[in-house]
Coordinates of C-alpha atoms in Angstrom, one line a residue:
Chain A
X12 CA -23.6 11.8 0.5
X13 CA -20.4 13.8 0.5
X14 CA -17.5 12.8 -1.8
X15 CA -13.8 13.3 -1.2
X16 CA -13.7 16.1 -3.7
X17 CA -16.4 18.0 -1.8
X18 CA -14.8 17.4 1.6
X19 CA -11.1 18.2 0.6
X20 CA -7.9 16.7 1.8
X21 CA -7.3 18.5 5.0
X22 CA -10.8 18.0 6.4
X23 CA -10.6 14.3 5.4
X24 CA -7.4 13.7 7.1
X25 CA -8.7 15.5 10.3
X26 CA -11.7 13.2 10.3
X27 CA -9.7 10.0 9.6
X28 CA -7.2 10.5 12.4
X29 CA -9.6 11.9 15.0
X30 CA -9.4 9.9 18.2
X31 CA -6.5 7.5 17.1
X32 CA -5.3 5.4 20.0
X33 CA -1.6 6.1 20.4
X34 CA 0.6 4.6 23.1
X35 CA 3.4 6.3 24.9
X36 CA 6.0 5.3 22.2
X37 CA 4.5 8.0 20.0
X38 CA 6.1 11.3 20.4
X39 CA 4.4 13.0 17.4
X40 CA 1.7 11.3 15.4
X41 CA -0.1 12.6 12.3
X42 CA 0.3 16.3 11.6
X43 CA 4.1 17.0 11.1
X44 CA 6.2 16.2 8.1
X45 CA 7.3 13.0 9.7
X46 CA 6.0 10.9 12.6
X47 CA 8.3 10.7 15.6
X48 CA 8.5 7.6 17.8
X49 CA 10.7 6.0 20.4
X50 CA 13.3 3.7 18.8
X51 CA 13.4 0.0 19.6
X52 CA 14.7 -1.0 23.0
X53 CA 18.3 -2.1 23.5
X54 CA 18.8 -5.6 22.2
X55 CA 16.2 -5.2 19.5
X56 CA 16.4 -4.8 15.7
X57 CA 14.1 -2.6 13.7
X58 CA 11.9 -4.4 11.2
X59 CA 10.2 -2.7 8.1
X60 CA 7.5 -3.9 5.8
X61 CA 5.1 -2.4 3.3
X62 CA 2.2 -4.0 1.6
X63 CA -0.7 -2.8 -0.6
X64 CA -4.2 -3.8 -1.6
X65 CA -5.7 -2.7 -4.9
X66 CA -9.3 -2.6 -6.0
X67 CA -9.9 -5.2 -8.7
X68 CA -6.9 -7.3 -7.5
X69 CA -7.1 -7.8 -3.8
X70 CA -10.8 -6.8 -3.3
X71 CA -13.7 -5.8 -5.5
X72 CA -15.9 -2.7 -5.6
X73 CA -18.5 -4.7 -3.7
X74 CA -16.2 -5.6 -0.8
X75 CA -17.4 -4.1 2.5
X76 CA -15.1 -1.1 3.2
X77 CA -14.3 -2.2 6.8
X78 CA -13.0 -5.6 5.4
X79 CA -10.8 -3.8 2.9
X80 CA -9.2 -1.9 5.7
X81 CA -9.0 -4.9 7.9
X82 CA -7.3 -6.9 5.2
X83 CA -4.8 -4.2 4.3
X84 CA -3.7 -4.0 7.9
X85 CA -3.8 -7.7 8.6
X86 CA -1.6 -8.6 5.6
X87 CA 1.3 -6.5 7.0
X88 CA 0.8 -7.8 10.6
X89 CA 1.0 -11.3 9.1
X90 CA 4.5 -10.4 7.7
X91 CA 5.6 -9.5 11.2
X92 CA 4.2 -12.7 12.5
X93 CA 6.3 -14.5 9.8
X94 CA 9.4 -13.3 11.7
X95 CA 7.9 -13.7 15.2
X96 CA 8.3 -10.0 15.4
X97 CA 6.2 -7.3 17.2
X98 CA 4.5 -4.8 14.9
X99 CA 4.6 -1.2 16.3
X100 CA 3.9 1.8 14.1
X101 CA 2.1 2.1 10.8
X102 CA 1.7 4.7 8.0
X103 CA -1.3 4.5 5.7
X104 CA -1.3 5.6 2.1
X105 CA -4.8 6.1 0.7
X106 CA -5.4 6.6 -3.0
X107 CA -9.0 7.1 -4.2
X108 CA -11.0 8.6 -7.0
X109 CA -12.3 12.1 -6.1
X110 CA -15.9 10.9 -6.5
X111 CA -15.4 8.3 -3.7
X112 CA -17.9 8.7 -0.9
X113 CA -16.3 10.0 2.4
X114 CA -18.3 7.4 4.2
X115 CA -16.6 4.6 2.3
X116 CA -13.1 5.8 3.2
X117 CA -14.1 6.3 6.8
X118 CA -15.2 2.7 6.9
X119 CA -12.0 1.5 5.3
X120 CA -10.2 3.4 8.1
X121 CA -12.4 1.9 10.7
X122 CA -11.2 -1.5 9.5
X123 CA -7.6 -0.4 9.5
X124 CA -7.9 1.0 13.0
X125 CA -9.6 -1.9 14.7
X126 CA -7.2 -4.4 13.3
X127 CA -4.3 -2.2 14.3
X128 CA -5.6 -1.7 17.8
X129 CA -6.1 -5.4 18.2
X130 CA -2.4 -6.0 17.8
X131 CA -1.0 -2.9 19.5
X132 CA -0.1 -1.1 16.3
X133 CA -0.1 2.7 16.4
X134 CA -1.2 4.5 13.2
X135 CA 1.1 7.5 13.2
X136 CA 0.7 9.1 9.8
X137 CA 0.0 8.7 6.2
X138 CA -0.7 10.2 2.8
X139 CA -3.6 10.7 0.5
X140 CA -3.8 11.2 -3.2
X141 CA -6.4 10.9 -5.9
X142 CA -6.1 8.0 -8.4
X143 CA -8.3 5.9 -10.6
X144 CA -8.8 3.1 -8.2
X145 CA -9.0 2.6 -4.4
X146 CA -5.6 1.5 -3.2
X147 CA -4.5 1.2 0.4
X148 CA -0.8 0.8 1.3
X149 CA 0.3 0.1 4.8
X150 CA 3.9 0.6 5.8
X151 CA 4.9 -0.7 9.2
X152 CA 7.8 -0.8 11.6
X153 CA 8.3 -3.3 14.4
X154 CA 10.9 -5.0 16.5
X155 CA 12.5 -8.3 17.1
X156 CA 15.2 -9.5 19.5
X157 CA 18.5 -8.8 17.8
X158 CA 20.0 -12.2 18.8
X159 CA 17.0 -14.5 18.1
X160 CA 15.1 -12.9 15.2
X161 CA 13.7 -15.5 12.8
X162 CA 14.7 -15.5 9.1
X163 CA 13.4 -17.6 6.4
X164 CA 16.8 -18.8 5.2
X165 CA 18.5 -20.6 8.1
X166 CA 17.0 -24.1 7.8
X167 CA 19.1 -27.2 7.3
X168 CA 18.5 -30.3 5.2
X169 CA 16.4 -32.7 7.2
X170 CA 14.4 -30.0 9.0
X171 CA 10.7 -30.8 8.9
X172 CA 8.1 -28.5 7.3
X173 CA 4.9 -27.4 9.0
X174 CA 1.9 -25.3 8.3
X175 CA -0.8 -23.8 10.5
X176 CA -4.5 -24.1 9.7
X177 CA -6.0 -25.2 6.4
X178 CA -5.0 -24.1 2.9
X179 CA -7.0 -23.1 -0.2
X180 CA -10.2 -21.4 -1.0
X181 CA -9.3 -18.1 0.7
X182 CA -11.2 -16.2 -2.0
X183 CA -14.5 -17.4 -0.5
X184 CA -14.0 -15.1 2.4
X185 CA -10.9 -15.9 4.5
X186 CA -8.8 -13.5 2.5
X187 CA -10.8 -10.7 4.0
X188 CA -11.3 -12.1 7.5
X189 CA -8.1 -14.0 8.4
X190 CA -6.4 -13.5 11.7
X191 CA -2.7 -12.8 11.4
X192 CA -0.9 -15.6 13.3
X193 CA 1.0 -13.3 15.6
X194 CA 0.4 -15.1 18.9
X195 CA 1.0 -18.4 17.3
X196 CA 4.3 -17.2 15.8
X197 CA 5.5 -15.9 19.1
X198 CA 4.6 -19.2 20.8
X199 CA 6.5 -21.2 18.1
X200 CA 9.6 -18.9 18.4
X201 CA 9.6 -19.2 22.1
X202 CA 8.9 -23.0 22.5
X203 CA 10.5 -24.6 19.4
X204 CA 13.7 -24.6 17.4
X205 CA 12.2 -22.9 14.4
X206 CA 14.9 -22.6 11.7
X207 CA 12.8 -20.7 9.0
X208 CA 9.4 -19.2 8.9
X209 CA 7.2 -17.2 6.4
X210 CA 3.6 -16.4 5.9
X211 CA 1.8 -18.1 3.0
X212 CA 0.5 -15.3 0.8
X213 CA 1.1 -16.6 -2.8
X214 CA 0.2 -20.2 -2.2
X215 CA 2.2 -23.1 -0.9
X216 CA 3.2 -24.1 -4.4
X217 CA 5.0 -20.8 -4.8
X218 CA 6.0 -19.9 -1.3
X219 CA 7.5 -23.3 -0.2
X220 CA 10.0 -23.3 -3.1
X221 CA 10.9 -19.7 -2.2
X222 CA 11.7 -20.7 1.3
X223 CA 13.7 -23.7 0.3
X224 CA 15.6 -21.7 -2.3
X225 CA 16.4 -19.0 0.4
X226 CA 18.0 -21.8 2.4
X227 CA 19.8 -23.2 -0.6
X228 CA 17.8 -26.4 -0.2
X229 CA 15.2 -28.4 -2.0
X230 CA 12.0 -29.9 -0.5
X231 CA 9.8 -32.9 -0.4
X232 CA 6.2 -32.1 0.0
X233 CA 3.9 -34.9 1.1
X234 CA 0.9 -33.8 -0.8
X235 CA -1.4 -36.3 1.0
X236 CA -0.7 -34.4 4.2
X237 CA -1.4 -30.9 2.9
X238 CA -4.3 -29.7 5.1
X239 CA -7.1 -28.6 2.7
X240 CA -9.8 -26.2 3.5
X241 CA -13.2 -28.0 3.5
X242 CA -14.4 -28.4 -0.1
X243 CA -11.0 -27.5 -1.6
X244 CA -9.0 -29.7 -4.0
X245 CA -5.3 -30.3 -3.6
X246 CA -4.6 -28.0 -6.5
X247 CA -6.6 -25.2 -4.7
X248 CA -4.7 -25.9 -1.4
X249 CA -1.4 -25.6 -3.2
X250 CA -2.2 -22.8 -5.6
X251 CA -4.9 -20.5 -4.4
X252 CA -2.8 -18.1 -2.3
X253 CA -3.8 -15.6 0.4
X254 CA -3.9 -18.3 3.1
X255 CA -1.9 -16.1 5.6
X256 CA -1.0 -19.2 7.5
X257 CA 2.5 -19.8 8.8
X258 CA 4.9 -22.1 7.0
X259 CA 8.0 -23.0 9.0
X260 CA 10.9 -25.4 9.3
X261 CA 11.7 -27.2 12.5
X262 CA 15.1 -28.6 13.5
X263 CA 15.3 -32.2 14.4
X264 CA 16.1 -31.1 18.0
X265 CA 12.4 -30.2 18.5
X266 CA 10.9 -32.2 21.3
X267 CA 8.7 -35.1 20.2
X268 CA 5.6 -34.1 22.1
X269 CA 5.3 -30.5 21.2
X270 CA 2.0 -30.9 19.3
X271 CA 0.1 -31.5 22.5
X272 CA 1.5 -28.3 24.0
X273 CA 0.4 -26.5 20.8
X274 CA -3.1 -28.1 21.0
X275 CA -3.3 -26.7 24.6
X276 CA -2.3 -23.3 23.5
X277 CA -4.2 -23.1 20.3
X278 CA -7.0 -25.7 20.5
X279 CA -8.8 -24.4 17.3
X280 CA -5.8 -24.2 15.0
X281 CA -4.3 -27.3 13.3
X282 CA -0.6 -27.8 13.0
X283 CA 0.5 -30.2 10.3
X284 CA 3.8 -31.6 9.2
X285 CA 3.8 -31.5 5.4
X286 CA 7.3 -32.5 4.4
X287 CA 11.0 -32.0 4.7
X288 CA 13.8 -29.8 3.4
X289 CA 16.4 -31.8 1.4
X290 CA 20.0 -31.0 0.4
X291 CA 19.4 -31.2 -3.4
X292 CA 18.4 -27.6 -4.2
X293 CA 16.9 -28.8 -7.6
X294 CA 14.5 -31.1 -6.0
X295 CA 11.0 -29.6 -5.5
X296 CA 8.2 -32.1 -5.6
X297 CA 5.2 -29.9 -6.2
X298 CA 2.3 -29.3 -8.5
X299 CA 2.7 -26.1 -10.6
X300 CA 0.5 -23.1 -9.7
X301 CA 0.4 -20.3 -7.2
X302 CA -0.6 -16.7 -7.4
X303 CA 1.4 -14.6 -9.8
X304 CA 1.0 -10.8 -9.8
X305 CA 1.0 -9.1 -13.2
X306 CA -0.4 -12.3 -14.9
Chain B
X21 CA 10.2 -5.2 -25.6
X22 CA 9.2 -7.3 -22.5
X23 CA 6.3 -6.4 -20.3
X24 CA 5.8 -6.9 -16.6
X25 CA 3.2 -9.7 -17.4
X26 CA 5.8 -11.5 -19.5
X27 CA 8.5 -11.2 -17.0
X28 CA 6.5 -12.1 -13.9
X29 CA 6.9 -10.8 -10.3
X30 CA 9.8 -12.8 -8.9
X31 CA 12.0 -12.2 -11.9
X32 CA 11.1 -8.5 -11.9
X33 CA 12.0 -8.0 -8.2
X34 CA 15.2 -9.9 -8.7
X35 CA 16.1 -7.5 -11.5
X36 CA 15.1 -4.4 -9.6
X37 CA 17.0 -5.1 -6.4
X38 CA 20.2 -6.5 -8.0
X39 CA 23.3 -4.6 -6.9
X40 CA 21.5 -2.4 -4.4
X41 CA 24.0 -0.5 -2.3
X42 CA 23.3 -1.3 1.3
X43 CA 25.4 0.0 4.3
X44 CA 26.3 -1.8 7.4
X45 CA 23.0 -0.8 9.1
X46 CA 21.1 -3.3 7.0
X47 CA 21.0 -6.8 8.5
X48 CA 18.5 -8.2 6.0
X49 CA 17.4 -6.4 2.9
X50 CA 14.9 -7.5 0.2
X51 CA 14.0 -11.2 0.3
X52 CA 12.5 -11.9 3.7
X53 CA 9.0 -11.1 5.0
X54 CA 10.4 -7.9 6.6
X55 CA 13.6 -6.0 6.2
X56 CA 15.8 -6.0 9.3
X57 CA 18.0 -3.0 10.2
X58 CA 19.9 -1.7 13.1
X59 CA 17.8 0.7 15.3
X60 CA 18.7 4.3 15.8
X61 CA 21.6 5.1 18.1
X62 CA 21.1 6.1 21.7
X63 CA 19.8 9.6 22.0
X64 CA 17.9 9.4 18.7
X65 CA 14.3 9.2 17.9
X66 CA 12.9 7.1 15.0
X67 CA 11.1 9.1 12.3
X68 CA 8.6 7.7 9.8
X69 CA 7.2 9.0 6.6
X70 CA 5.3 7.7 3.5
X71 CA 4.6 9.5 0.3
X72 CA 3.2 8.6 -3.1
X73 CA 3.4 9.7 -6.8
X74 CA 0.5 8.8 -9.1
X75 CA 0.5 8.9 -12.9
X76 CA -1.8 11.7 -14.1
X77 CA -1.5 13.6 -10.8
X78 CA 2.2 13.9 -9.9
X79 CA 3.7 13.0 -13.4
X80 CA 2.3 12.3 -16.9
X81 CA 2.7 9.2 -19.1
X82 CA 5.4 11.2 -21.0
X83 CA 7.5 11.9 -17.9
X84 CA 11.0 10.4 -18.2
X85 CA 10.9 7.2 -16.0
X86 CA 14.1 8.2 -14.2
X87 CA 12.6 11.5 -13.2
X88 CA 9.5 9.7 -11.8
X89 CA 11.6 7.7 -9.6
X90 CA 13.8 10.6 -8.7
X91 CA 10.8 12.6 -7.7
X92 CA 9.2 9.8 -5.6
X93 CA 12.3 9.4 -3.6
X94 CA 13.2 13.1 -3.3
X95 CA 9.7 14.1 -2.0
X96 CA 10.2 11.8 1.0
X97 CA 13.8 13.0 1.7
X98 CA 12.4 16.5 1.6
X99 CA 10.1 15.6 4.5
X100 CA 13.1 14.4 6.5
X101 CA 14.8 17.7 5.6
X102 CA 11.8 19.5 7.0
X103 CA 12.6 18.1 10.4
X104 CA 16.4 18.4 10.0
X105 CA 16.4 14.6 10.3
X106 CA 18.5 12.0 8.6
X107 CA 16.7 9.6 6.3
X108 CA 18.0 6.0 6.5
X109 CA 15.9 3.1 5.1
X110 CA 13.3 3.1 2.4
X111 CA 10.6 0.6 1.2
X112 CA 9.3 1.0 -2.4
X113 CA 5.7 0.0 -3.4
X114 CA 5.3 -0.2 -7.2
X115 CA 1.9 -0.5 -8.8
X116 CA 1.7 -0.8 -12.6
X117 CA -0.5 -2.1 -15.4
X118 CA 0.7 -5.6 -16.5
X119 CA 1.4 -4.3 -20.0
X120 CA 4.0 -1.8 -18.7
X121 CA 7.4 -2.3 -20.3
X122 CA 10.0 -3.8 -17.9
X123 CA 12.4 -1.2 -19.2
X124 CA 10.2 1.6 -17.9
X125 CA 10.0 0.2 -14.4
X126 CA 13.8 -0.4 -14.4
X127 CA 14.4 3.2 -15.3
X128 CA 11.9 4.4 -12.6
X129 CA 14.0 2.3 -10.1
X130 CA 17.2 3.8 -11.5
X131 CA 15.9 7.2 -10.5
X132 CA 14.8 6.0 -7.1
X133 CA 18.2 4.4 -6.5
X134 CA 20.4 7.2 -7.5
X135 CA 18.4 9.8 -5.4
X136 CA 18.5 7.3 -2.5
X137 CA 22.3 6.8 -2.8
X138 CA 22.9 10.5 -3.0
X139 CA 21.5 11.0 0.4
X140 CA 22.7 7.7 2.1
X141 CA 19.3 6.0 2.0
X142 CA 19.2 2.2 1.8
X143 CA 16.4 0.6 -0.2
X144 CA 15.6 -2.4 1.9
X145 CA 12.5 -3.9 0.4
X146 CA 9.2 -3.2 -1.2
X147 CA 6.1 -4.5 -2.8
X148 CA 4.7 -4.8 -6.3
X149 CA 1.1 -5.2 -7.5
X150 CA -0.8 -4.7 -10.7
X151 CA -3.1 -1.7 -11.0
X152 CA -4.6 0.6 -13.6
X153 CA -1.9 3.4 -13.3
X154 CA 1.7 3.6 -12.5
X155 CA 2.0 4.5 -8.8
X156 CA 5.1 4.6 -6.7
X157 CA 4.9 4.9 -2.9
X158 CA 8.1 5.4 -0.8
X159 CA 8.0 4.7 2.9
X160 CA 11.0 5.8 4.9
X161 CA 12.5 5.7 8.3
X162 CA 15.1 8.1 9.6
X163 CA 16.6 9.5 12.8
X164 CA 16.8 12.8 14.6
X165 CA 18.4 13.7 18.0
X166 CA 15.8 13.0 20.6
X167 CA 16.5 16.3 22.5
X168 CA 16.7 18.7 19.6
X169 CA 14.4 17.3 16.9
X170 CA 12.6 20.0 15.0
X171 CA 8.8 20.1 15.0
X172 CA 6.5 22.5 13.0
X173 CA 4.5 23.6 16.1
X174 CA 6.9 25.2 18.5
X175 CA 7.1 28.8 17.1
X176 CA 6.1 31.8 19.2
X177 CA 4.4 35.0 18.2
X178 CA 7.0 37.4 16.9
X179 CA 9.2 34.7 15.3
X180 CA 10.1 35.7 11.8
X181 CA 9.2 33.6 8.7
X182 CA 11.8 32.5 6.1
X183 CA 11.9 30.5 2.9
X184 CA 14.7 29.0 0.9
X185 CA 14.9 29.5 -2.9
X186 CA 12.2 30.8 -5.2
X187 CA 8.6 29.8 -5.3
X188 CA 6.1 29.0 -8.1
X189 CA 6.2 27.5 -11.5
X190 CA 7.4 24.1 -10.3
X191 CA 5.3 22.4 -13.0
X192 CA 7.7 23.6 -15.6
X193 CA 10.3 21.2 -14.5
X194 CA 11.4 21.8 -10.9
X195 CA 8.8 19.4 -9.5
X196 CA 10.8 16.6 -11.2
X197 CA 14.3 17.9 -10.6
X198 CA 14.3 19.6 -7.3
X199 CA 17.0 18.9 -4.7
X200 CA 15.7 18.1 -1.2
X201 CA 17.1 20.7 1.1
X202 CA 18.7 18.2 3.5
X203 CA 22.1 19.8 3.9
X204 CA 20.5 23.3 4.2
X205 CA 18.1 22.0 6.9
X206 CA 20.9 20.5 8.9
X207 CA 22.9 23.8 8.7
X208 CA 19.9 25.8 9.8
X209 CA 19.2 23.4 12.8
X210 CA 22.8 23.5 13.8
X211 CA 23.4 27.3 13.5
X212 CA 20.1 29.0 14.2
X213 CA 17.3 29.0 16.7
X214 CA 14.8 27.5 14.3
X215 CA 11.4 27.1 16.1
X216 CA 9.3 25.5 13.4
X217 CA 10.1 24.1 9.9
X218 CA 8.3 22.3 7.1
X219 CA 8.8 21.7 3.4
X220 CA 6.6 23.5 0.9
X221 CA 4.7 20.9 -1.0
X222 CA 1.1 22.4 -1.4
X223 CA 2.1 26.0 -1.9
X224 CA 2.9 28.7 0.6
X225 CA -0.8 29.9 0.6
X226 CA -1.8 26.5 2.0
X227 CA 1.3 25.4 3.9
X228 CA 2.0 28.7 5.8
X229 CA -1.4 28.8 7.4
X230 CA -1.0 25.1 8.3
X231 CA 2.3 25.9 10.1
X232 CA 0.8 28.9 11.9
X233 CA -2.2 26.8 13.0
X234 CA 0.0 24.1 14.3
X235 CA 1.6 26.7 16.6
X236 CA -1.8 28.1 17.6
X237 CA -0.8 31.4 15.9
X238 CA -1.7 33.6 12.9
X239 CA 0.7 35.1 10.4
X240 CA 1.5 38.2 8.5
X241 CA 2.9 37.5 5.0
X242 CA 4.8 40.3 3.3
X243 CA 3.6 39.5 -0.2
X244 CA 6.1 42.0 -1.8
X245 CA 8.9 39.9 -0.3
X246 CA 7.8 36.5 -1.5
X247 CA 10.7 35.2 -3.7
X248 CA 9.1 34.4 -7.1
X249 CA 10.6 32.0 -9.7
X250 CA 11.5 34.0 -12.8
X251 CA 8.4 34.5 -14.9
X252 CA 6.0 33.7 -12.1
X253 CA 3.3 35.9 -10.7
X254 CA 2.7 36.3 -7.0
X255 CA -0.4 34.1 -7.3
X256 CA 1.7 31.4 -8.8
X257 CA 4.4 31.7 -6.1
X258 CA 1.8 31.4 -3.5
X259 CA -0.4 28.8 -5.0
X260 CA 1.4 26.5 -7.4
X261 CA 2.7 24.0 -4.9
X262 CA 5.5 21.4 -5.2
X263 CA 8.2 23.9 -4.4
X264 CA 10.0 21.6 -2.0
X265 CA 11.7 24.6 -0.4
X266 CA 12.0 25.0 3.4
X267 CA 9.6 27.3 5.3
X268 CA 10.8 28.0 8.8
X269 CA 10.3 30.3 11.8
X270 CA 13.2 31.9 13.6
X271 CA 13.2 33.1 17.2
X272 CA 14.2 36.7 17.8
X273 CA 17.4 35.3 19.5
X274 CA 18.8 34.6 16.0
X275 CA 22.1 36.5 15.4
X276 CA 21.7 39.5 13.2
X277 CA 24.4 38.5 10.7
X278 CA 23.5 35.0 10.0
X279 CA 22.6 35.6 6.4
X280 CA 26.2 36.2 5.4
X281 CA 27.1 32.8 7.0
X282 CA 24.3 31.3 5.0
X283 CA 25.6 32.8 1.8
X284 CA 29.0 31.4 2.4
X285 CA 27.6 27.9 3.0
X286 CA 25.0 28.0 0.2
X287 CA 26.0 30.7 -2.3
X288 CA 23.4 29.6 -4.9
X289 CA 20.3 29.4 -2.7
X290 CA 18.5 32.5 -1.6
X291 CA 17.1 32.9 1.9
X292 CA 14.3 35.3 2.3
X293 CA 12.4 36.7 5.3
X294 CA 8.7 36.8 4.2
X295 CA 6.8 37.7 7.3
X296 CA 6.1 37.0 10.9
X297 CA 4.0 34.9 13.2
X298 CA 1.4 36.8 15.2
X299 CA -0.6 35.9 18.3
X300 CA -4.0 36.3 16.7
X301 CA -4.7 32.8 15.4
X302 CA -7.5 34.1 13.1
X303 CA -5.2 36.5 11.3
X304 CA -3.9 35.0 8.0
X305 CA -3.1 37.7 5.4
X306 CA -2.9 35.6 2.2
X307 CA -4.3 35.2 -1.2
X308 CA -6.5 32.1 -1.6
X309 CA -5.0 29.2 -3.6
X310 CA -2.8 26.2 -3.1
X311 CA -2.8 22.7 -4.3
X312 CA -5.8 20.6 -3.1
X313 CA -5.8 16.9 -3.7
X314 CA -9.1 15.4 -4.7
X315 CA -10.2 18.7 -6.3

């Protein structure tokens, strides 16, 4: 089985980008110093995000390579979902030990590519280097309407707090196989007065106070209502991290009956009210916990 | 001295992004799921590039942290120079062992920030994770005129080949302290019929055949004319890599006397004709060598 060292960088890149699906927005894909793409349309802002997965932190040496790539791409798409934005163009940085099998890297790329294609994302370039661990960084641009883009800091006291899906226990598989809530986020932004939104990556116990703090508010969390993944404790639902569900705040102007419209649009995904934002920015009623990098 | 593990991720990010200089194009910088910026102006394309520096590959544990950051940022700006483009917005991915001193990371950031500010680049977000080595990835967007952007693949047989500066020996210091040739590239694009351009990162012996191949051409390299850094052999000038000088092809329509205009604009930077592109795409007269990742 051939290793990266045996294959060499140019041949590897050739192999990885062969047959990439690129839409008409791509003027120049991989191969030049920079990729060249059409800018956002009039009335749109440009959005930027980068995210990384590291062997031993976000996946293990035993993780199926396709799922590593899938996760790396899906995490970033999830950030675009968090702003009800449209992801468009991605750059991939691949760091790997020289003795890594070419086949492993090709399979990582297959996971990156299929998740990208699923959401209309063009892979337009990247970078490779040797390093001690396998690391994949995905940097992405996207667009959102300049007048209605969704931030995480515009909620008001009294706005209700909602989450999609179930929380906790992601380590048992969901962290590799989650679906970024892109369609759901677009539906919410279109149909409801969403005042703040983010994706849950570090656990509700950590992310909810972050969102509240961005708004200069506090929050009341109804722990009894937190939707727990089957078999998970409350502490796990609050602290496990990597849920990649949407957390959002809804103005009181939201129509009363929207949950039935949601059910019709997304019959298999729960939507749960878990609390409320409050004016006192020191008030955060939560268990301690949550994912902390570097610790 | 405090470590990253002791400080924690949120406090670290707060510290790193404090006082970032952001211009009016930045609608939302660090703090939300994505950064939000104004799109390119009408008549411009959007350009994307990512690049990474890895401890033990692109710098050593002894390298001054400010220079690590400087290099990480300058490498990407150099890619925008290669297309005579304008770099605008950057995202920084920082991977580091938990026991890394906070002070080291702050100094890496200081290097990133000062090089970014020098060239009008806004740092609008990023990502941190723990890992076994210090790794900095910079992803950047920029703009170029949609009608006159410079590719590396539009040269014709007979076009002459030129390089800025001197080549070789970058490992002795230049690889950490080089100045991206942004102003020089803009001057060239404005004043001369440049038909292809790239920055020299892997060594002339590797990069020139790449450029020729992109154009479907071969090349004749006049080895006697290759400008060598003082103390360097020809093999070093061809093979060392990390020169970050511009390599470009010039149509025969170029005015004869342009070198004196160049000298006036850039009195301290040599411009040298080193050869010519030829129709026979199998013809590459070069010594073997050049930087190869993974080997």
